[in-house]
Short mmCIF file of C-alpha atoms and ligand atoms in Angstrom, two decimals:
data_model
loop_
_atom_site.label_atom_id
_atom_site.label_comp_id
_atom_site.label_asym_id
_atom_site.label_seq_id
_atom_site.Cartn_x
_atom_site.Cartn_y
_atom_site.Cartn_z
CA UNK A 1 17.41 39.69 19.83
CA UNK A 2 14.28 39.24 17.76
CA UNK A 3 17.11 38.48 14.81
CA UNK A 4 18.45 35.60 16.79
CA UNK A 5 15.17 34.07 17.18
CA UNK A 6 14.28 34.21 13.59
CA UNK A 7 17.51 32.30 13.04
CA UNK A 8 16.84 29.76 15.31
CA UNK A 9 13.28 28.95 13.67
CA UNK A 10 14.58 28.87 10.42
CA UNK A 11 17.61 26.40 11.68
CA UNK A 12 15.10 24.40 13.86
CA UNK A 13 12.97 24.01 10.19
CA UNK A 14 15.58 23.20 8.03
CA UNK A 15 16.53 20.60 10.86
CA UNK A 16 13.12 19.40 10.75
CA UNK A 17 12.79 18.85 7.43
CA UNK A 18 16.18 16.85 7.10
CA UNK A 19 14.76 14.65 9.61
CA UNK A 20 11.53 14.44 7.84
CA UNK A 21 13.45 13.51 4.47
CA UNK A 22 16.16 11.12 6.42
CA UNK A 23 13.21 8.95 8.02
CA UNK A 24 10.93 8.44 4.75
CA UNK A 25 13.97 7.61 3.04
CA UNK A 26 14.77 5.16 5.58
CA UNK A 27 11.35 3.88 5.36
CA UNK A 28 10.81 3.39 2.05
CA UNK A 29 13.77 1.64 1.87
CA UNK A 30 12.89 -0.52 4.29
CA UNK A 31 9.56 -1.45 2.34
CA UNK A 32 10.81 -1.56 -0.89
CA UNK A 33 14.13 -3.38 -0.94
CA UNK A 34 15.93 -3.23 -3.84
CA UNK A 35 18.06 -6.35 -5.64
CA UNK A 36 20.94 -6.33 -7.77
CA UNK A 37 19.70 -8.51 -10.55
CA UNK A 38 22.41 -12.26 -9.97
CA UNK A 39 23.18 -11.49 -14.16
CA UNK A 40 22.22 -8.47 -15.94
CA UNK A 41 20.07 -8.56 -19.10
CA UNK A 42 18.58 -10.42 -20.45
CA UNK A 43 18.90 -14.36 -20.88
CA UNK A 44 17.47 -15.71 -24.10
CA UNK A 45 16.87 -19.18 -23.71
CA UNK A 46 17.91 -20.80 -27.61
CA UNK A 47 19.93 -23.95 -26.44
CA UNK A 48 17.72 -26.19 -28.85
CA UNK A 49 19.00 -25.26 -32.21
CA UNK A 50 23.14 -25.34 -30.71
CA UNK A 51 21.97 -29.06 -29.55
CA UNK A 52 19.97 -30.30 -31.84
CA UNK A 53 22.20 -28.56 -34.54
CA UNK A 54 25.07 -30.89 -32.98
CA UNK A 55 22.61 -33.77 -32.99
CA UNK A 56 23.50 -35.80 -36.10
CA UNK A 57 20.75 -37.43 -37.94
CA UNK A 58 19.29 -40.47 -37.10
CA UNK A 59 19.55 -43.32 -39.20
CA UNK A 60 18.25 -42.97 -42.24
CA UNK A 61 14.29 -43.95 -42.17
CA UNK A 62 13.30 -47.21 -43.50
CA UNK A 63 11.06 -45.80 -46.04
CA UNK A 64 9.85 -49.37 -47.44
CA UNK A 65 8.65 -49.31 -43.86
CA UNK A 66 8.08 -45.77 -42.88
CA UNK A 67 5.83 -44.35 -45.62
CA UNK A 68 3.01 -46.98 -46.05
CA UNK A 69 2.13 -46.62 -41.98
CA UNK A 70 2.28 -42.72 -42.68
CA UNK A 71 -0.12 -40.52 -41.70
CA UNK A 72 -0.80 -38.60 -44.48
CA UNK A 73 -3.44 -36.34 -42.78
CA UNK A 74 -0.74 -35.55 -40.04
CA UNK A 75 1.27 -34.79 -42.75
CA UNK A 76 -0.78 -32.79 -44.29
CA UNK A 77 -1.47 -30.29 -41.00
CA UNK A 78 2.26 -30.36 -40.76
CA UNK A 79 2.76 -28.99 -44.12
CA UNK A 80 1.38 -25.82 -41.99
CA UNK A 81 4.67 -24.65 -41.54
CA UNK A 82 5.73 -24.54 -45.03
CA UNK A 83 2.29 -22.54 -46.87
CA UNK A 84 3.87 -19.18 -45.67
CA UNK A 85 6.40 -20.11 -48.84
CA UNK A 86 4.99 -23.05 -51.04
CA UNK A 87 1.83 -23.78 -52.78
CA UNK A 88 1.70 -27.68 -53.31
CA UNK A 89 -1.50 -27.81 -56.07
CA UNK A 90 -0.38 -28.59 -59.28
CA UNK A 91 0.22 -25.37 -61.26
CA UNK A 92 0.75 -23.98 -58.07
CA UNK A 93 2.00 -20.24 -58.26
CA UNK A 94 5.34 -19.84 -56.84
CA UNK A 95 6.31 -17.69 -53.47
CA UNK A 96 8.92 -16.75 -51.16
CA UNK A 97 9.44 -20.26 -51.97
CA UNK A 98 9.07 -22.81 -55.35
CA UNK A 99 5.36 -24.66 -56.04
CA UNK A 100 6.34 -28.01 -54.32
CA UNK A 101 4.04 -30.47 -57.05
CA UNK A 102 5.82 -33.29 -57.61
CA UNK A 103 9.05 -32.53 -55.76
CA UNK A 104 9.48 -35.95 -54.04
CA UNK A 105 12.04 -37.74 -56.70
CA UNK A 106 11.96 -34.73 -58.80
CA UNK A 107 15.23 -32.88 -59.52
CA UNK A 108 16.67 -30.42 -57.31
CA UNK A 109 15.48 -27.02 -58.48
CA UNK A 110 12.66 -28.70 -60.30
CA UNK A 111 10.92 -25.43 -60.83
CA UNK A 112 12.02 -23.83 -64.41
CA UNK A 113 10.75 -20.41 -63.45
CA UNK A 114 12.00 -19.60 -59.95
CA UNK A 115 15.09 -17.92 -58.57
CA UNK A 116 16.90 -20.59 -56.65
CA UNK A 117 19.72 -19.43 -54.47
CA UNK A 118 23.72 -20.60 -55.75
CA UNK A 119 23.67 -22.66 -52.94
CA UNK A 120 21.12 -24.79 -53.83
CA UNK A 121 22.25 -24.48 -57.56
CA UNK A 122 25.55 -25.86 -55.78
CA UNK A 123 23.32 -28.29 -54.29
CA UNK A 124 21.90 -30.22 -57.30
CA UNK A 125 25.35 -30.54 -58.76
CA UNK A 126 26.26 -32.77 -55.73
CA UNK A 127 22.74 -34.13 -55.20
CA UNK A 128 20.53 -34.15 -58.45
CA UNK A 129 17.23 -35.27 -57.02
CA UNK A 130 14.99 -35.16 -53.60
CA UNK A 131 15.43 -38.63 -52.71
CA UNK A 132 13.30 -39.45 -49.71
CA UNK A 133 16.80 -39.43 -48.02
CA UNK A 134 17.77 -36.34 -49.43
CA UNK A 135 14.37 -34.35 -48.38
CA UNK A 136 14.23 -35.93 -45.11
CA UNK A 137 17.81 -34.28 -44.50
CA UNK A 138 16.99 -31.34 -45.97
CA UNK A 139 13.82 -30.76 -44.08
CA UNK A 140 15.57 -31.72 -40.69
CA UNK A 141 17.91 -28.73 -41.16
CA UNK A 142 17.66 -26.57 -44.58
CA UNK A 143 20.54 -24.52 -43.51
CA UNK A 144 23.19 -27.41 -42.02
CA UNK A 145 22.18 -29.07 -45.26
CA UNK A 146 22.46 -26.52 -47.64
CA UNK A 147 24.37 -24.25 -46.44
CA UNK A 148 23.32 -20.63 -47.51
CA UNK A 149 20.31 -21.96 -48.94
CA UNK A 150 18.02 -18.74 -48.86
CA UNK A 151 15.20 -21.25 -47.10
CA UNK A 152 14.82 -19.49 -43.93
CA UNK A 153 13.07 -22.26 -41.88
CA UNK A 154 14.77 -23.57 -39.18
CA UNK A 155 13.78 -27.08 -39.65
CA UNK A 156 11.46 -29.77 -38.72
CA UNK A 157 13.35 -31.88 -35.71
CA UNK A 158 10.33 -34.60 -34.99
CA UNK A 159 11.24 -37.70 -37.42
CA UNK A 160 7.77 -39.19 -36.98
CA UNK A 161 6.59 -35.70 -38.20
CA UNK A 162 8.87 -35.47 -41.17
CA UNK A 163 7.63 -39.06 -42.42
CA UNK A 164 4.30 -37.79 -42.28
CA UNK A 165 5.14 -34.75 -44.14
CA UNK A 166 6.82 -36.14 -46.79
CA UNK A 167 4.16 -39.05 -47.24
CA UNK A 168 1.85 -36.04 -47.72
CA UNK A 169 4.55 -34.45 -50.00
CA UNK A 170 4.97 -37.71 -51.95
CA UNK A 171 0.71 -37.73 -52.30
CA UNK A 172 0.90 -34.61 -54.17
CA UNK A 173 2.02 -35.36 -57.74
CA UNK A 174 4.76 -37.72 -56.53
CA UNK A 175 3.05 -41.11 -56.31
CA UNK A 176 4.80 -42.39 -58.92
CA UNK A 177 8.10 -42.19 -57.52
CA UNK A 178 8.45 -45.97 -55.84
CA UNK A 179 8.53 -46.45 -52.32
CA UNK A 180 11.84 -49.11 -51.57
CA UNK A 181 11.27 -52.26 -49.83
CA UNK A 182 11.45 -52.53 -46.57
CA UNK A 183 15.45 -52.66 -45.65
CA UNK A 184 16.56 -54.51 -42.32
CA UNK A 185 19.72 -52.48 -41.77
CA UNK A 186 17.67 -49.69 -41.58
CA UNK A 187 15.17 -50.21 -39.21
CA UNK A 188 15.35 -48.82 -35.55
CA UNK A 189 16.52 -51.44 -32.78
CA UNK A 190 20.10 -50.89 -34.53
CA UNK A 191 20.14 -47.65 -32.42
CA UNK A 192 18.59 -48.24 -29.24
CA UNK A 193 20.28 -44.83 -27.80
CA UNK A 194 18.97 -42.13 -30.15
CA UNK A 195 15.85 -42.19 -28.47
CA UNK A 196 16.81 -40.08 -25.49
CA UNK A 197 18.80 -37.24 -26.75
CA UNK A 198 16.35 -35.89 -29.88
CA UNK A 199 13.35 -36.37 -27.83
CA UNK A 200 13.63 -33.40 -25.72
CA UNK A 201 14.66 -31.61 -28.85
CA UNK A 202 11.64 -33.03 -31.18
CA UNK A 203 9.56 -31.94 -28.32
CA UNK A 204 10.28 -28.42 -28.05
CA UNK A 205 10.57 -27.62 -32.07
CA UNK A 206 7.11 -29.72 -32.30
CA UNK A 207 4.44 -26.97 -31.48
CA UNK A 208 1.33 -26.06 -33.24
CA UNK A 209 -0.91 -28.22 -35.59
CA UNK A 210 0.94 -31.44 -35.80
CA UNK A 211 1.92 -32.24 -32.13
CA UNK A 212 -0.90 -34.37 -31.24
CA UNK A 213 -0.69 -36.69 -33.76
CA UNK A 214 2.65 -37.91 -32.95
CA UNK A 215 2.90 -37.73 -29.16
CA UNK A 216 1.73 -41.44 -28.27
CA UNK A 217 3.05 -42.63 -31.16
CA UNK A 218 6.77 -41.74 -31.56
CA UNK A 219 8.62 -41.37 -29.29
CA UNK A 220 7.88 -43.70 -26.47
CA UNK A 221 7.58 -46.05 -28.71
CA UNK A 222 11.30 -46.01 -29.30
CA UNK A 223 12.32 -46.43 -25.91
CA UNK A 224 9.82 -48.57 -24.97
CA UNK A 225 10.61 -51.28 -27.49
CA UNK A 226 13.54 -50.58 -29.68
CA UNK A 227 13.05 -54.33 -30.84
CA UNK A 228 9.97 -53.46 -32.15
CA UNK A 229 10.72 -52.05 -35.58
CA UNK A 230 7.71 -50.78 -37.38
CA UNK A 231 5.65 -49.67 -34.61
CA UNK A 232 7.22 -46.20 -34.58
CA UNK A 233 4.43 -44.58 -36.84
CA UNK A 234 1.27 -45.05 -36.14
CA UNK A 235 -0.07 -47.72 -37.43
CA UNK A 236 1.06 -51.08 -37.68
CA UNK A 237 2.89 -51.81 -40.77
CA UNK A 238 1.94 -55.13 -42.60
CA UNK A 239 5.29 -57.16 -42.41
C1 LIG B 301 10.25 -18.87 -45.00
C2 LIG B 301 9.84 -19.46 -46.24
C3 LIG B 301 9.88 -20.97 -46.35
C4 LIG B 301 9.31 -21.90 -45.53
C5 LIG B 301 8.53 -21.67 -44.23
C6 LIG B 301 9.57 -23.18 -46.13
N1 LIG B 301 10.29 -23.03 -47.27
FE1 LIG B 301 10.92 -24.49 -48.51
N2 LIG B 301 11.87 -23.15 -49.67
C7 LIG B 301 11.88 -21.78 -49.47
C8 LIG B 301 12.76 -21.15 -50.42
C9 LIG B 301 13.03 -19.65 -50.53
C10 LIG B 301 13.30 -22.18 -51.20
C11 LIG B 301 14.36 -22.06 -52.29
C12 LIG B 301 15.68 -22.33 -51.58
C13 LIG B 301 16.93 -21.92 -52.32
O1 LIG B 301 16.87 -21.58 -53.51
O2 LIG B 301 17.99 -21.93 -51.65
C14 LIG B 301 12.71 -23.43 -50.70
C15 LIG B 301 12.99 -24.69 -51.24
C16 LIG B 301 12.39 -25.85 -50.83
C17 LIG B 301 12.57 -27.13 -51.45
C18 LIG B 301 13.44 -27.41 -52.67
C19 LIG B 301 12.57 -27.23 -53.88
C20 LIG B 301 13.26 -27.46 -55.20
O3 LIG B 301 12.64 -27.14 -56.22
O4 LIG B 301 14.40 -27.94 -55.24
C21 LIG B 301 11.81 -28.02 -50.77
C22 LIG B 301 11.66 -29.50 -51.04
C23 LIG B 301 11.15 -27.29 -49.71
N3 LIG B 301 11.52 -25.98 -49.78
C24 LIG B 301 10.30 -27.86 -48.80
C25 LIG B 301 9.77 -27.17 -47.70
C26 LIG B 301 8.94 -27.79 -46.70
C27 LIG B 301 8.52 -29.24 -46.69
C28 LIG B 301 8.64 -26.82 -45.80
C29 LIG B 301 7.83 -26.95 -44.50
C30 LIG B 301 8.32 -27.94 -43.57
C31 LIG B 301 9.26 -25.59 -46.25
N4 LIG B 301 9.92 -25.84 -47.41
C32 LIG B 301 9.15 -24.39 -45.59
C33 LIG B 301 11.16 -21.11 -48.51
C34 LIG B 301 10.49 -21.69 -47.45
#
């Protein structure tokens, strides 16, 4: 008799405690609903350099146009992104990357002393010397241009913010390589439709020191008034 009770207590506990469990499980379930994540992982957003990457060059810059509106202080800040690697001062030690005095017009691998990679050994055989062309594509993309070049910069997408940079290259021990004349067939108006596509680009590679300086004065410009040639830098260039 008294056994039979003892059962029944322990049953009626266990029971009780099931019940206990069942509706706090309920309950917290209720409070804290759970999700299945829509896509597992997670999504790293990198569609810039695929685009961009796809994103031919513009024209090339009218530099007879281009570098006498430069500004070379902008250029200057810009050149930011490139002292992790290069010195620019004349006699310059070298880095990760080559001193870059007097590397606008110079020869390809224009420093005796440093270890270039094949590629860009490669490089000079098909291209002996940094044209403003040739820097200005290089710069956009070191690795679509030279292709293994051991550069590891991912490139400067903003044109108004390569000019700029490479006027400020050009100031350091490269004055002396001529600026062109002006050339018509290269001045913007000739391709009215670039504007849209690379600004969305420019504008998310163009962070940090040299993003305020070319804001007003790039690109709206070009959709604004692609008849308006030299009024894409910022000052007004003396016809
Ligand atoms: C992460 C380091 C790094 C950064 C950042 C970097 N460079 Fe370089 N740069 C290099 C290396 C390394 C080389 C040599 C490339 C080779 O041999 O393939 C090089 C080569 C060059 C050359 C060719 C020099 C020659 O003698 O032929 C130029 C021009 C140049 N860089 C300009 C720039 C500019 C302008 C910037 C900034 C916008 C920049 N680099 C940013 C590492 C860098």
């Amino acid at each position: 008799m008294s056994g039979d009770l003892k059962w029944n207590k322990i049953f009626g506990a266990a029971l009780g405690t099931a019940f206990v469990i069942l509706v706090v499980k309920t309950g917290a379930e209720m409070i804290y609903e759970t999700h299945e994540p829509e896509k597992m992982g997670y999504f790293v957003n990198a569609p810039e350099e695929a685009e961009a990457g796809a994103e031919a060059p513009a024209l090339p810059a009218d530099w007879g146009t281009v570098l006498p509106a430069a500004d070379i202080a902008a250029g200057e800040a810009a050149f930011a992104r490139c002292k992790a690697c290069h010195t620019i001062n004349q006699g310059g030690a070298d880095g990760i990357g080559p001193n870059l005095f007097g590397v606008v017009g110079g020869p390809v691998t224009h420093r005796a002393g440093f270890a270039y990679s094949d590629a860009m050994i490669a490089h000079k055989a098909e291209a002996p010397n940094w044209t403003y062309d040739a820097l200005d594509e290089f710069i956009t993309s070191p690795a679509r241009d030279v292709p293994g070049t051991k550069m590891s910069f991912a490139g400067l997408r903003d044109e108004t913010t390569r000019h700029n940079l490479i006027a400020y290259l050009r100031s350091q021990g490269s004055a002396g390589y001529a600026i062109p004349a002006p050339d018509p067939a290269r001045q913007p108006g000739a391709a009215p439709a670039e504007g849209a596509a690379p600004a969305g680009a420019d504008a998310a590679v163009t962070e940090g020191a040299a993003a305020p300086a070319e804001g007003p004065a790039g690109a709206p410009t070009t959709q604004t008034t692609p008849a308006a040639p030299p009024a894409a830098t910022s000052a007004p260039a003396p016809k």
